[in-house]
Amino acid sequence: MKIFFRRAHVCLLSGVCVSIAACSGGGSSTPPPTNQTYTLTVNSTTPATGVAIAVSPADNSGAGNGTTNFTRSYNSGISVTLTAPVTAGGNSFSSWSGCGTGATAVCTVTMSANATVTANYTAPVIKAPTVTVTPASISITTGQSLVVTVAVSGSASAPTPTGTVTLTSGSYTSAGATLSGGNTSITVPAGSLVPGADTLTVTYTPDTASSSTYSTATGAANITVTALTTPIVTVTPSPASITTAQTVQVTIAVTGAAGGLTPTGTVTLTSGSYTSAVTALSGGAATVSVGAGVLPAGTDTLKAAYTPDAASAEVYSSTSGTGTVTVTSVVAITPNPATVTIGATQQFNATVTGASGVNTVTWSVAAQGSTLSPGTITAAGLFTTPYPAPATVIVTATSTVDTTKSGSVIVTLSSPAKSAGPALSVDAGRQTHAISPDIYGVNAYNLDNASALSANVALTRWGGNNTSRYNYQLNASNAGADYYFENGVGSGGVWPTGKFDDLVATAAPLGIKVVGTANVLGWVAKDTTSCSFPKSTYADQFAFDPYSGTCGDGEYANQTYITGNIPTAANRVVDPTAWNSAWATHVTGTYGTAASNKGVAVWDLDNEPSWWDTNHRDVHPLPSTYDEVTNNGIAAAKAIKTADATAEVSGPVIDYWWNYFYSKKDIELGWSSGPCNQPWDNPVDRKAHGGVPLIEYYLQQFKTSETTYGKRLLDYVDIHSYFAATYNGASVGLTTAGDTGAQQARMNSTRALWDPTYTDPNFPQPNYTTDAKYTSSCAVPAQAPQLIPMLKTWVANDYPGTKIAIDEYNFGGLESINGAVTQADILGIFGREGLDLGALWPTAAYSQEGPGNMAFAVYRNYDGKKSGFGDTALWSSSADQGKLSVYGAVRASDNAVTIVIINKTYGDLTSSLALNNIATTTTSAQAYLYSNANLTSIVAQPAVKVTPPTGSGTTSTMTTTFPAQSITLLVVPN
C-alpha cells in the first residue's frame, strides 16, 4: 500500500510559522520536530538600569517593552527589534553592545542562541562659554548710573547659551538679567559703586535648556569711579538783626568746583519749627523771604539744605550750610524759657513795647514738629498742657493794637517724675456681690461687628430719639427735631442695618443680649417718605433739609415753633397696649422668647420723655406728665409681659436730673415762674401726686400694678446718666479728650456715680418743700448725685426687688487713652457698686473710638480669647482713688483673682498691693497693660512677683509700677 504525505503551514500566535507533515492515510513511528527556546537579556550602561527599551515582537509569554535590566524568551529563529531612547538619565545614546547595528538606536537580534545586548550611554561634554563685559563708560562719578552690556557665547558649532547673568562689584549685586540671543544689559544705579578702581564681574548661570551644554562662567571689566564733589552752601540773612515784626531776606549761594559745572537744583531753609518752600537755584543762588513773626526771639540758626537736580546729581552731593540771625521781640513774654509739667498749668504774661495804645495781647499756642495737640491757652494767658504731649510747644502773644508785633516762647513739656503711689488692697476673703455681665453693654447706635467682637460686649441696646416712633411693620421711623422731622427707612445708624429685626437676628448668635425700645409715646411713622413740616405747607421756615429741600425744621423764620400742625402728615396714632402686644408677639414668633436667648431680653419703656415736647413736638407738643409716663408705661409693660412672660421691662428711661424729681410739665412751669425761674418754682404736677418725686412715684405705681395684675411689670428702674463735669463752660461728655484740665474733670466726675463727697453745681438738691435743706433762696445748695446708691435707695423704699439700670451714659474722650481710663473706671464702679445693667452711648462711631472699646476688652477680652474679669466683686481699697483706682473680683471658672488698677495721673506710680486671703502658694501674677504706648491692643507684661505671707499671716504682697494714664489687669492664681 502506498502512503502519501501533504504538508501544511501553521503559524503560531507568536508569529513563528512551522511546516507540519500530514498523513493522508496510514501512520508513522517518527515524532514531529521540536523548536528550541532562547533567552534575550537587555542591559544598559550609564545609566545601568531604568532605561525604557521598545521590544518587538512580544516574547513567548506575551511580554514586550521593558525597562533595563530585563529578559525575554523567544523560539529559535525569531528576529527581535530593540529601540533605545536617544537620551536617558541626562546622558546621550552612544552604541549597542552585542548587536551589530553600531551607533544607531535600533538593534535587531535573530534568536539562534541565548543573547545579551547592552544599550550604552555617555554623559554630554559641558563647556564654559565666553562672557564678555562691556561698560558704557570706563569712568563715571558716584552720581551716575552705568549701563553694562553682557555677551555670552559658545563655540561656533554650539548652540547659543541661554540663562541669566548677575553683576557684582564690591558690596553691590545686581538682580539676575535674562539672556536674549546670548546678550543682555544691566543698569547699575547711581551711588551703587564705591569710588576708586572697580572691577565689574559678571557671572553666567545656564538655565535648564543650556545646562547640558554649558557650565557657569564669569567675565569681568574694569571701571574707574570718582566721588561726587561736595559744594559749599553759604547762608546770608539781611539784615542780620531784626525784630519779630520784621521780614528777613536770606540769600543762599551754592558754590561748586572751580571752573566746573555751576550747581543747579533746589534749596530749603529751616529754623526751629519753620520750613520754607522749596526754592530753585538760579546761577547757583536763591533768595528766601522769612516773614514777620516766624522766627522766635533770640539767636536763630538758619539752615539751608541743597538738593541737586538730575543734571547736577552726577557731579555734586546733597549738603547744607548755616547762618544766624538775631531776633529781638517787641512783645516780651515771661517766663522765658518755660518748662511745664504735663497735667499742670502755667500763667504767661506779656509786655508790649514799641506799640502805641493799650498793653494787651491775644494768645495762641502751637505744637512744634508734631501733630499732637498743643494744649490750650486762655485769653488771659493761662496755658493748660495736653496729653499725650509733644516735646515742645510755642506760645505766642500778639499785640491787639499792632498785630505786626508779637513775641514767642518755646515751652518744654515734661512728664512728672516717677513717684510712690497710694497703697492698694484687695481681700479675696470678702466677696461682696455678684457682678452682672449686663453692665458691659453698649448702644447699637454706630456699632459695628468688629467693635462688638473685640470689646466682647454682653448687651446692646436699640434706643435713642428716633426709636420712639419706630414702626416695626414698615421698618420706618421719624427723626423728629434731630433731622427735619422726616420719616426714613430703619432707625438710622443702628447695628447692623438700622432694622430692629436684624439687630435681634445678629446679636443672638454672638451671645449678645438685646434691649429694645417699646412705644409709650403713642405715635409711629406712617411711611418712609413723609415729613411733618413739608415746604409745600410751611414755606416760611427757618431751615430746610439741604439735600431734599422739601422738609423743614418746624420753626418759622424767626425761630419760633410752628404750632397747630397736623400730626398725621407723617405719623399715625397707635395704642401702646395693642401695638406693643403685637410687636412682642412678632418677636417671639419670629426669633423666640427672652428665655430662649434668641429674642429681646429687655424692653425699655420708650426713651427720654423729658424731651417729647421738643424732639417730638410735631406729635407731642405738650410736656410729659406723671400720669402719662406712668400709666402708659404700665399699659405697655403689661402688653409685653403678656406676649412674653420671660422678657424683662425697664423704665422710665429718664435722662435729666430735674426730671428724676419733677415731671416735664413741672419743669417748664417752673422756668416761666418766679422768683427763681427754676424747675421747683411751680410744681403743680408733683403736688397733685402727693409731693412724691417722679421716679419714686413711678416705682410705687408699678408696685401697686403687681398687686393689681398678679405679676411684676417692671424689672429695672432705668435712667440715663449724662453726669460728665463741665469744664470752661461746656460738658466734657460727648466730646473729644481736650486738654489735661478737661481730662482731669472727666476722670473726677465718675465720682457722681457713687461718691457722697462729690458735688457738681449742675446738680443741686431738688429743692422741694419737703427736702431737708429746702431753701426759698434762689441759691440752692449742691447735692451729691450718688446715682447708683440713689437708685438703690429708691428701690428699697418704693419697690424692693427692682433692679437698677443706666442704659445711656457718656463721659467723652473715647478716642483717647484718657477716655479709655475713664471708661474702665466707670465699668469698675458699675461692678463694685452693684449696677445691674449698663449701656454706653458713643460719641462717634465705635470704629473711631478704639480706646473706648479697649476699656471694655480689659474686662471682657483682655487676651483676645474672651478671657474676662471676675464675676464676683471683692472688697478693694485705694488710699487715693483719685490717683489709682482699684477693682477686684474672683472668677468662678478658675478661682483666679482679677484686679484692675487705673492710673489717672500723668506720671508713673509705683505702689504696693496687699492681697488678703490669697493662696499662700501663689508666687506670681499675670499682667496686662493698656496705655498710650499702644492704643491698638492690650499688651501682656512680664509676670509680677507675689510675695506670700510670713508666719501665720494671710496677706501676700506685690509691688509694681503703673504707667501714666494706663489700665493694668493682674490675674492672680488662687
PDB file of C-alpha atoms in Angstrom, residues 233-239 242 247-254 265-281 286-291 294-295 300-307 319-325 327:
ATOM      1  CA  VAL A 233      26.489 126.383  50.873  1.00  0.00           C
ATOM      2  CA  THR A 234      26.628 129.962  52.192  1.00  0.00           C
ATOM      3  CA  VAL A 235      23.665 131.431  54.110  1.00  0.00           C
ATOM      4  CA  THR A 236      23.496 135.240  54.440  1.00  0.00           C
ATOM      5  CA  PRO A 237      20.480 136.845  56.212  1.00  0.00           C
ATOM      6  CA  SER A 238      19.779 140.518  55.520  1.00  0.00           C
ATOM      7  CA  PRO A 239      19.512 142.265  57.838  1.00  0.00           C
ATOM      8  CA  ILE A 242      15.640 142.015  63.170  1.00  0.00           C
ATOM      9  CA  THR A 247      10.882 140.188  57.478  1.00  0.00           C
ATOM     10  CA  VAL A 248      14.376 138.873  56.751  1.00  0.00           C
ATOM     11  CA  GLN A 249      15.744 138.131  53.257  1.00  0.00           C
ATOM     12  CA  VAL A 250      18.064 135.136  53.250  1.00  0.00           C
ATOM     13  CA  THR A 251      20.487 134.731  50.327  1.00  0.00           C
ATOM     14  CA  ILE A 252      21.700 131.181  49.727  1.00  0.00           C
ATOM     15  CA  ALA A 253      24.736 130.596  47.471  1.00  0.00           C
ATOM     16  CA  VAL A 254      25.879 127.128  46.392  1.00  0.00           C
ATOM     17  CA  GLY A 265      18.854 122.137  41.902  1.00  0.00           C
ATOM     18  CA  THR A 266      16.855 123.420  44.888  1.00  0.00           C
ATOM     19  CA  VAL A 267      17.359 124.700  48.434  1.00  0.00           C
ATOM     20  CA  THR A 268      15.117 124.579  51.515  1.00  0.00           C
ATOM     21  CA  LEU A 269      15.568 126.833  54.546  1.00  0.00           C
ATOM     22  CA  THR A 270      14.660 125.675  58.073  1.00  0.00           C
ATOM     23  CA  SER A 271      14.826 127.229  61.539  1.00  0.00           C
ATOM     24  CA  GLY A 272      13.118 125.642  64.542  1.00  0.00           C
ATOM     25  CA  SER A 273       9.576 124.787  63.501  1.00  0.00           C
ATOM     26  CA  TYR A 274       9.841 126.930  60.335  1.00  0.00           C
ATOM     27  CA  THR A 275      10.420 125.325  56.928  1.00  0.00           C
ATOM     28  CA  SER A 276      10.455 127.371  53.740  1.00  0.00           C
ATOM     29  CA  ALA A 277       9.048 126.389  50.390  1.00  0.00           C
ATOM     30  CA  VAL A 278      11.426 124.552  48.046  1.00  0.00           C
ATOM     31  CA  THR A 279      13.273 127.185  46.013  1.00  0.00           C
ATOM     32  CA  ALA A 280      15.140 126.623  42.721  1.00  0.00           C
ATOM     33  CA  LEU A 281      18.707 127.874  42.256  1.00  0.00           C
ATOM     34  CA  ALA A 286      18.457 131.704  45.604  1.00  0.00           C
ATOM     35  CA  THR A 287      16.695 134.143  47.949  1.00  0.00           C
ATOM     36  CA  VAL A 288      14.155 133.084  50.602  1.00  0.00           C
ATOM     37  CA  SER A 289      11.971 135.615  52.413  1.00  0.00           C
ATOM     38  CA  VAL A 290      11.104 134.736  56.036  1.00  0.00           C
ATOM     39  CA  GLY A 291       8.009 136.604  57.169  1.00  0.00           C
ATOM     40  CA  VAL A 294       8.003 133.421  62.017  1.00  0.00           C
ATOM     41  CA  LEU A 295      11.288 133.345  63.947  1.00  0.00           C
ATOM     42  CA  ASP A 300      18.199 131.725  65.407  1.00  0.00           C
ATOM     43  CA  THR A 301      20.170 129.284  63.241  1.00  0.00           C
ATOM     44  CA  LEU A 302      19.111 129.297  59.596  1.00  0.00           C
ATOM     45  CA  LYS A 303      19.945 126.001  57.860  1.00  0.00           C
ATOM     46  CA  ALA A 304      19.858 125.773  54.059  1.00  0.00           C
ATOM     47  CA  ALA A 305      19.745 122.268  52.571  1.00  0.00           C
ATOM     48  CA  TYR A 306      20.893 121.890  48.937  1.00  0.00           C
ATOM     49  CA  THR A 307      19.420 119.101  46.746  1.00  0.00           C
ATOM     50  CA  THR A 319      24.769 119.196  51.541  1.00  0.00           C
ATOM     51  CA  SER A 320      23.814 122.101  53.764  1.00  0.00           C
ATOM     52  CA  GLY A 321      25.118 125.313  55.278  1.00  0.00           C
ATOM     53  CA  THR A 322      24.042 127.594  58.116  1.00  0.00           C
ATOM     54  CA  GLY A 323      23.855 131.221  59.078  1.00  0.00           C
ATOM     55  CA  THR A 324      22.474 133.083  62.084  1.00  0.00           C
ATOM     56  CA  VAL A 325      20.101 135.969  62.662  1.00  0.00           C
ATOM     57  CA  VAL A 327      15.660 138.371  66.580  1.00  0.00           C
TER      58      VAL A 327
END
